[in-house]
PDB file of C-alpha atoms in Angstrom:
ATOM      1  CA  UNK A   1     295.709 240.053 114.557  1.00 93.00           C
ATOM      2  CA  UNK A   2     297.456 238.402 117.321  1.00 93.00           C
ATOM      3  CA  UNK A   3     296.611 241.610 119.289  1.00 94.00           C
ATOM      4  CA  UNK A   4     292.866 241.153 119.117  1.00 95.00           C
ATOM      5  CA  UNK A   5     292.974 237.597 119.368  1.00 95.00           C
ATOM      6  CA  UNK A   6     294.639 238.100 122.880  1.00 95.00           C
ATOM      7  CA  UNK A   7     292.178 241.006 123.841  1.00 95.00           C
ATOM      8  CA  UNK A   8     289.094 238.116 123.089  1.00 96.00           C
ATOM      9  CA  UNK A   9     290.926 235.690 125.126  1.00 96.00           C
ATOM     10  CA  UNK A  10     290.975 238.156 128.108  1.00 96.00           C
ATOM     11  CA  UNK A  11     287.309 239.174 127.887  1.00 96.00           C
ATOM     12  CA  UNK A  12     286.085 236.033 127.552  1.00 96.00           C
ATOM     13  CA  UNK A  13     287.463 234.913 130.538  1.00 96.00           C
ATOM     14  CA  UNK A  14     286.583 238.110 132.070  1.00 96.00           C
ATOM     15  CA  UNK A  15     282.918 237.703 130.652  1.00 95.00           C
ATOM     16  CA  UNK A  16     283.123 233.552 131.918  1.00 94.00           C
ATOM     17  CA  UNK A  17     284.333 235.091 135.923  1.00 95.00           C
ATOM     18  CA  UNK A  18     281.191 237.496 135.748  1.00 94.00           C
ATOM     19  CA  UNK A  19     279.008 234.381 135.471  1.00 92.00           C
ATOM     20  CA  UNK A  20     280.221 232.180 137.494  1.00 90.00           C
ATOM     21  CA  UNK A  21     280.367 234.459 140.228  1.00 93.00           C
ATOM     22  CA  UNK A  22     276.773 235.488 139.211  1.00 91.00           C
ATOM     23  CA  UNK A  23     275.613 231.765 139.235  1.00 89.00           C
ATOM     24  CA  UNK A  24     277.566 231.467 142.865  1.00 88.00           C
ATOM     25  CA  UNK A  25     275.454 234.549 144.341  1.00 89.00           C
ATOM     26  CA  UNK A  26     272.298 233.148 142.449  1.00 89.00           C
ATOM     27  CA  UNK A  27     272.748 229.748 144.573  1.00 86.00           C
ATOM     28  CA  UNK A  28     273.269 231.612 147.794  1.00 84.00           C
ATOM     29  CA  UNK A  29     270.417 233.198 147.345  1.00 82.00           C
ATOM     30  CA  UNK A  30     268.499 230.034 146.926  1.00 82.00           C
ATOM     31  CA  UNK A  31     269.724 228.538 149.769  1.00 74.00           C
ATOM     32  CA  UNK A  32     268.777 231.400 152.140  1.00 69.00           C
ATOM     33  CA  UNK A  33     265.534 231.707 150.135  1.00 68.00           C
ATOM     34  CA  UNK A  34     262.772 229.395 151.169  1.00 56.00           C
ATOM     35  CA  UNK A  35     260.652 228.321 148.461  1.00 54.00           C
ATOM     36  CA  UNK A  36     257.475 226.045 148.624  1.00 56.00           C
ATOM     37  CA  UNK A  37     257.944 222.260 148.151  1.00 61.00           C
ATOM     38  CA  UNK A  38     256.495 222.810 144.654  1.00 69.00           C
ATOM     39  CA  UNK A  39     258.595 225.099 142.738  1.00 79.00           C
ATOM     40  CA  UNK A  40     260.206 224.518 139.965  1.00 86.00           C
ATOM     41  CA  UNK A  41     263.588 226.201 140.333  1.00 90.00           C
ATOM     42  CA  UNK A  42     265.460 225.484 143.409  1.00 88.00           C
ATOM     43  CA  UNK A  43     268.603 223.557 144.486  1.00 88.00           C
ATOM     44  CA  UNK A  44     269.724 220.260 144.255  1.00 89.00           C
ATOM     45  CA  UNK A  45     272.261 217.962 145.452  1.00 88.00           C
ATOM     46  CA  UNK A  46     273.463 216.420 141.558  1.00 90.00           C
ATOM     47  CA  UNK A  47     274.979 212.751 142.336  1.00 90.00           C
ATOM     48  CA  UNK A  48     272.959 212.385 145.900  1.00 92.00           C
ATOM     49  CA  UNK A  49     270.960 209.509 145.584  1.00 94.00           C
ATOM     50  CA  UNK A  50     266.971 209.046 147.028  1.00 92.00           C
ATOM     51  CA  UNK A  51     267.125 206.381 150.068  1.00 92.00           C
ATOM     52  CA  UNK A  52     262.981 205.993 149.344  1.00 92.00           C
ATOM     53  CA  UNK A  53     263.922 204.611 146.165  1.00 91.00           C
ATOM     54  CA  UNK A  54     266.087 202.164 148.153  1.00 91.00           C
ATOM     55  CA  UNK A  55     263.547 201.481 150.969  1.00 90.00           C
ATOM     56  CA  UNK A  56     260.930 201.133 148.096  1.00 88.00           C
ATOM     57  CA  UNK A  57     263.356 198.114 146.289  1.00 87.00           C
ATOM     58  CA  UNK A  58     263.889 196.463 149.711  1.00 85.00           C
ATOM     59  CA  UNK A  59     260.359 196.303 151.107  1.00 83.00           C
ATOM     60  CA  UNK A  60     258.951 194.527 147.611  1.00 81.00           C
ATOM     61  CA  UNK A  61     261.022 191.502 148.974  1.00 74.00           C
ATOM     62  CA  UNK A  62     259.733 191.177 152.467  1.00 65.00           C
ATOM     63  CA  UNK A  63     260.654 187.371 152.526  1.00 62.00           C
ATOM     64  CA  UNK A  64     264.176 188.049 152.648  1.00 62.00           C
ATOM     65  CA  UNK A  65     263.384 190.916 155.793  1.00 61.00           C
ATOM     66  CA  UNK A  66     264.777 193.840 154.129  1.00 64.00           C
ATOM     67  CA  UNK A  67     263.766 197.031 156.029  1.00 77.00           C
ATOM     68  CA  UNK A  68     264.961 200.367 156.682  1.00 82.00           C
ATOM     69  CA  UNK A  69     267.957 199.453 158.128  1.00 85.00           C
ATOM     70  CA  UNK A  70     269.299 197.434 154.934  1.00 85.00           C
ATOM     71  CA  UNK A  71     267.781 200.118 152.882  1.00 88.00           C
ATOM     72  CA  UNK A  72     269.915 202.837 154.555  1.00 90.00           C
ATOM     73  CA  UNK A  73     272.671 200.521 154.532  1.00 91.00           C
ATOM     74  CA  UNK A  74     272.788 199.540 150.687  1.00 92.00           C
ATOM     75  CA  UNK A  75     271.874 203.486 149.585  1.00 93.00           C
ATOM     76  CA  UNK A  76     274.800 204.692 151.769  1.00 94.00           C
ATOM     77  CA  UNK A  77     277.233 201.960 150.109  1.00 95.00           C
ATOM     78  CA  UNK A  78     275.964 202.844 146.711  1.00 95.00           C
ATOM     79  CA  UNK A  79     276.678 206.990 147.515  1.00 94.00           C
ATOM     80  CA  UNK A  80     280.009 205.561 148.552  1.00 94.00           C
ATOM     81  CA  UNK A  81     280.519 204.067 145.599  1.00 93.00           C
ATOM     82  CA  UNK A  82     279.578 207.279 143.010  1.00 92.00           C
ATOM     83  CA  UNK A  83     281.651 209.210 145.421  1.00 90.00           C
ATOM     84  CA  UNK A  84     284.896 206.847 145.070  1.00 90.00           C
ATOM     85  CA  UNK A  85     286.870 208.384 142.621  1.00 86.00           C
ATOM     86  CA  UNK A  86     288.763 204.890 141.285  1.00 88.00           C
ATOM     87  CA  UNK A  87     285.360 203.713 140.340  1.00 89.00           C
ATOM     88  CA  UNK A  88     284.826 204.858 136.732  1.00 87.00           C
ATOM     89  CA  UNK A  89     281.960 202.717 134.488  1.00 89.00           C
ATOM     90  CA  UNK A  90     281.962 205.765 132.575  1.00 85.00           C
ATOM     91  CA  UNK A  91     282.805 205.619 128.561  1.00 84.00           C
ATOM     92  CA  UNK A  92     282.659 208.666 126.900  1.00 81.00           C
ATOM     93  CA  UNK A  93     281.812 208.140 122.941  1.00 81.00           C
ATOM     94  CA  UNK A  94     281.453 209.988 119.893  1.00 80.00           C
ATOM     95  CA  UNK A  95     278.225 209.076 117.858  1.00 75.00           C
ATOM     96  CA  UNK A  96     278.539 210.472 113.740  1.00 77.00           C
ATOM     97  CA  UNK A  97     281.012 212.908 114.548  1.00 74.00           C
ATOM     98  CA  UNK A  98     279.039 214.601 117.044  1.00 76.00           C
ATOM     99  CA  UNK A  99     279.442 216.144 120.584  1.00 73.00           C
ATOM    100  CA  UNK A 100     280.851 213.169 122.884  1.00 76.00           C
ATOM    101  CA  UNK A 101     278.278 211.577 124.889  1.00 74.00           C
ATOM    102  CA  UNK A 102     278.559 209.602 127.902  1.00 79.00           C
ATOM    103  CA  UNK A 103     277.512 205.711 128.385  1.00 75.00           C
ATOM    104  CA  UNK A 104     277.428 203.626 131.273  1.00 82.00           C
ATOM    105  CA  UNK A 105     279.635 200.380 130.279  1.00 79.00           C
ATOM    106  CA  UNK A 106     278.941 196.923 131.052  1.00 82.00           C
ATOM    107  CA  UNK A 107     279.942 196.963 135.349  1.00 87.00           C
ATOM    108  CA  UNK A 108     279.839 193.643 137.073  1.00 90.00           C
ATOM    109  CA  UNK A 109     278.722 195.874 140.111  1.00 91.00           C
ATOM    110  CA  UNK A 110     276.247 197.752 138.757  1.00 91.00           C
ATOM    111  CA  UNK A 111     274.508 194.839 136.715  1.00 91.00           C
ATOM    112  CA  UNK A 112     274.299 192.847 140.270  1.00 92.00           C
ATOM    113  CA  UNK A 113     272.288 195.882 141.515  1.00 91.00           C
ATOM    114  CA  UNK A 114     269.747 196.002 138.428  1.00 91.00           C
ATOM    115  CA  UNK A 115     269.597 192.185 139.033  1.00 90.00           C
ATOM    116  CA  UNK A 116     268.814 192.071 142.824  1.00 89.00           C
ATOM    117  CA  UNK A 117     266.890 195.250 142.912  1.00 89.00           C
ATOM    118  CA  UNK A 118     265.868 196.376 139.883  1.00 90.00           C
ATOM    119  CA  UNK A 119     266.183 199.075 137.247  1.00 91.00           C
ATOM    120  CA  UNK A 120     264.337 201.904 138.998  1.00 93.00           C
ATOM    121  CA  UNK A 121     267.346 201.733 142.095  1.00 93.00           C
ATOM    122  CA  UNK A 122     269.373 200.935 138.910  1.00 92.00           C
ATOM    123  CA  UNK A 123     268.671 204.496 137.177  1.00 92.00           C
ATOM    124  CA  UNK A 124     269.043 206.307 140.538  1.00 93.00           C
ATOM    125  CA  UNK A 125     272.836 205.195 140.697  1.00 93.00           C
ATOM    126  CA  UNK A 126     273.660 205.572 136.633  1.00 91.00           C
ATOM    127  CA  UNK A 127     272.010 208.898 137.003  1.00 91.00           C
ATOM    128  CA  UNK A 128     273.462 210.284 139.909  1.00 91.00           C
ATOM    129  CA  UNK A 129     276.753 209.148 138.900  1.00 90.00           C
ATOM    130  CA  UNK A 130     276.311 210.930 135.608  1.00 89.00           C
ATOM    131  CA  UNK A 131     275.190 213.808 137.262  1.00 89.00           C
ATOM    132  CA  UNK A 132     278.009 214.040 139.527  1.00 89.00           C
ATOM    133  CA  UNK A 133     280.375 213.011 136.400  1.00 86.00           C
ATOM    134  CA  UNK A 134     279.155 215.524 134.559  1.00 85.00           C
ATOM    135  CA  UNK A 135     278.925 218.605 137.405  1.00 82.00           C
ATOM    136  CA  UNK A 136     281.752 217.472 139.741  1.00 79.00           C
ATOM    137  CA  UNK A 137     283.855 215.022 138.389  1.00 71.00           C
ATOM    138  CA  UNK A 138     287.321 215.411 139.197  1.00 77.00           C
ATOM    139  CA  UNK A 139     286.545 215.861 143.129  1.00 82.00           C
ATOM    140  CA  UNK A 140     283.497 213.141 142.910  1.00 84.00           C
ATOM    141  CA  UNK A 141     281.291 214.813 145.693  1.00 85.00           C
ATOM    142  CA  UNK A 142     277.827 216.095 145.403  1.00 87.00           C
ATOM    143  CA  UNK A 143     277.058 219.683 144.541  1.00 86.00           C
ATOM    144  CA  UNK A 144     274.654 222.202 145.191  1.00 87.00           C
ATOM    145  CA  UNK A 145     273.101 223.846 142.171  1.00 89.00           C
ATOM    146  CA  UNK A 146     270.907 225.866 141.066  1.00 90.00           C
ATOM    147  CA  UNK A 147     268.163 223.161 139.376  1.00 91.00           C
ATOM    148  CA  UNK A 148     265.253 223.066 136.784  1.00 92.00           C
ATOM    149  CA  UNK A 149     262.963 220.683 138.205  1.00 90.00           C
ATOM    150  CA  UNK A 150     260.333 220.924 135.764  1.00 92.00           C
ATOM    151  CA  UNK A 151     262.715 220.064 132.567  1.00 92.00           C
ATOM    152  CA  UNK A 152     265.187 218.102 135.090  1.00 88.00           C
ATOM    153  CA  UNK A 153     268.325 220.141 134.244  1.00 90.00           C
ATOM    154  CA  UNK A 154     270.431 222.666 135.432  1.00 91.00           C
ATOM    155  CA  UNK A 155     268.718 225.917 135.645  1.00 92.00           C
ATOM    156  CA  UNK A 156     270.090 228.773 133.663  1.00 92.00           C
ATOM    157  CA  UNK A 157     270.876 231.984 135.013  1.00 91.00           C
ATOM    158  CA  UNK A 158     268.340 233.417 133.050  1.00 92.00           C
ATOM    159  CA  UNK A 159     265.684 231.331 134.320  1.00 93.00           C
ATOM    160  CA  UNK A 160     267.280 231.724 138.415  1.00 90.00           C
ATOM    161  CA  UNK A 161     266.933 235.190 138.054  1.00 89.00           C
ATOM    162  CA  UNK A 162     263.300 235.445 136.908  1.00 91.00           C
ATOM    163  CA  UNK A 163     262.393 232.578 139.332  1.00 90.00           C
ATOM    164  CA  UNK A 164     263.640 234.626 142.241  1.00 86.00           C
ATOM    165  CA  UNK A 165     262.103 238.276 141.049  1.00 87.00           C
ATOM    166  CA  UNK A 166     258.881 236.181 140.655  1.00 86.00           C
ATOM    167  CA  UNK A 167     259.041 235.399 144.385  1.00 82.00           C
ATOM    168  CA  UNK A 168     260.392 238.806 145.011  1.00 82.00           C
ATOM    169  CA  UNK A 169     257.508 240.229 143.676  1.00 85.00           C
ATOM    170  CA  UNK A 170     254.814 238.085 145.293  1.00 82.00           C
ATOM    171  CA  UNK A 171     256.353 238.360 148.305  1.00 76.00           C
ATOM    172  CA  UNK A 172     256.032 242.579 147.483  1.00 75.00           C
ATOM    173  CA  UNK A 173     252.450 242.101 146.553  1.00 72.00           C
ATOM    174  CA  UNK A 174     251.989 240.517 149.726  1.00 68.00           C
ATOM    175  CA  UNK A 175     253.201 243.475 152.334  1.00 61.00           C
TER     176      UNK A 175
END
């Protein structure tokens, strides 16, 4: 029994190196390939924030002269910020028993950002710090993966692969 317990163990590690090596070569592949600004698979940086959301937040208050520059400014402090590893308003929590989820707690920090700016620039930073929690969290820098825009996930491999035999294809047709 021991025997083919250990013999599991090694394939599934085996099996678990074949696919991350396969999702490494699919992202390679998506950065060299260039896709239209509408498709629905591509890469993404998970825990870079948007500066238009920033620039958005500071030109609604024009009477305190906000403009790109404080814009810029604030998003690059707040990228700062998800990147700094001894920042952690992260509680993870089990609901009913279930798979632990993860919760933003009550940060003095981030509740003076939903207050001065709002809770769109507010869901930019919980979500990109999720993100990067969830894809990169011991190292706390952004990460290039292979991304479902559409459903706003992480792609499978599944769906990578048929994405880029689609465009494979097309681009055949094309010739």
């Amino acid at each position: 029994m021991q025997s083919r317990t250990n013999h599991l163990i090694v394939k599934d590690k085996e099996s678990n190196d074949m696919l991350t090596k396969a999702r490494e070569e699919l992202e390679i592949g998506f950065h060299d390939l260039s896709t239209s600004g509408r498709a629905h698979i591509g890469i993404k940086l998970v825990g870079q924030l948007d500066p238009k959301l920033f620039l958005n937040a500071c030109r609604q208050r024009p009477s305190e002269g906000y403009g790109e520059v404080h814009a810029g400014k604030l998003c690059s402090k707040w990228q700062a910020q998800i990147n700094n590893s001894n920042w952690y308003p992260i509680k993870v929590v089990q609901v009913d028993g279930k798979e632990p989820e993860r919760i933003i707690e009550d940060d003095a920090e981030l509740r003076e950002l939903k207050e001065e700016y709002g809770q769109e620039v507010y869901a930019a930073v919980t979500k990109a710090l999720l993100e990067i929690d969830e894809y990169n969290g011991s190292a706390r820098y952004c990460k290039r993966v292979v991304w479902n825009f559409k459903a706003d996930r992480r792609a499978t491999l599944k769906e990578g692969v048929q994405f880029i035999v689609k465009q494979w294809q097309t681009h055949k047709r094309k010739r």
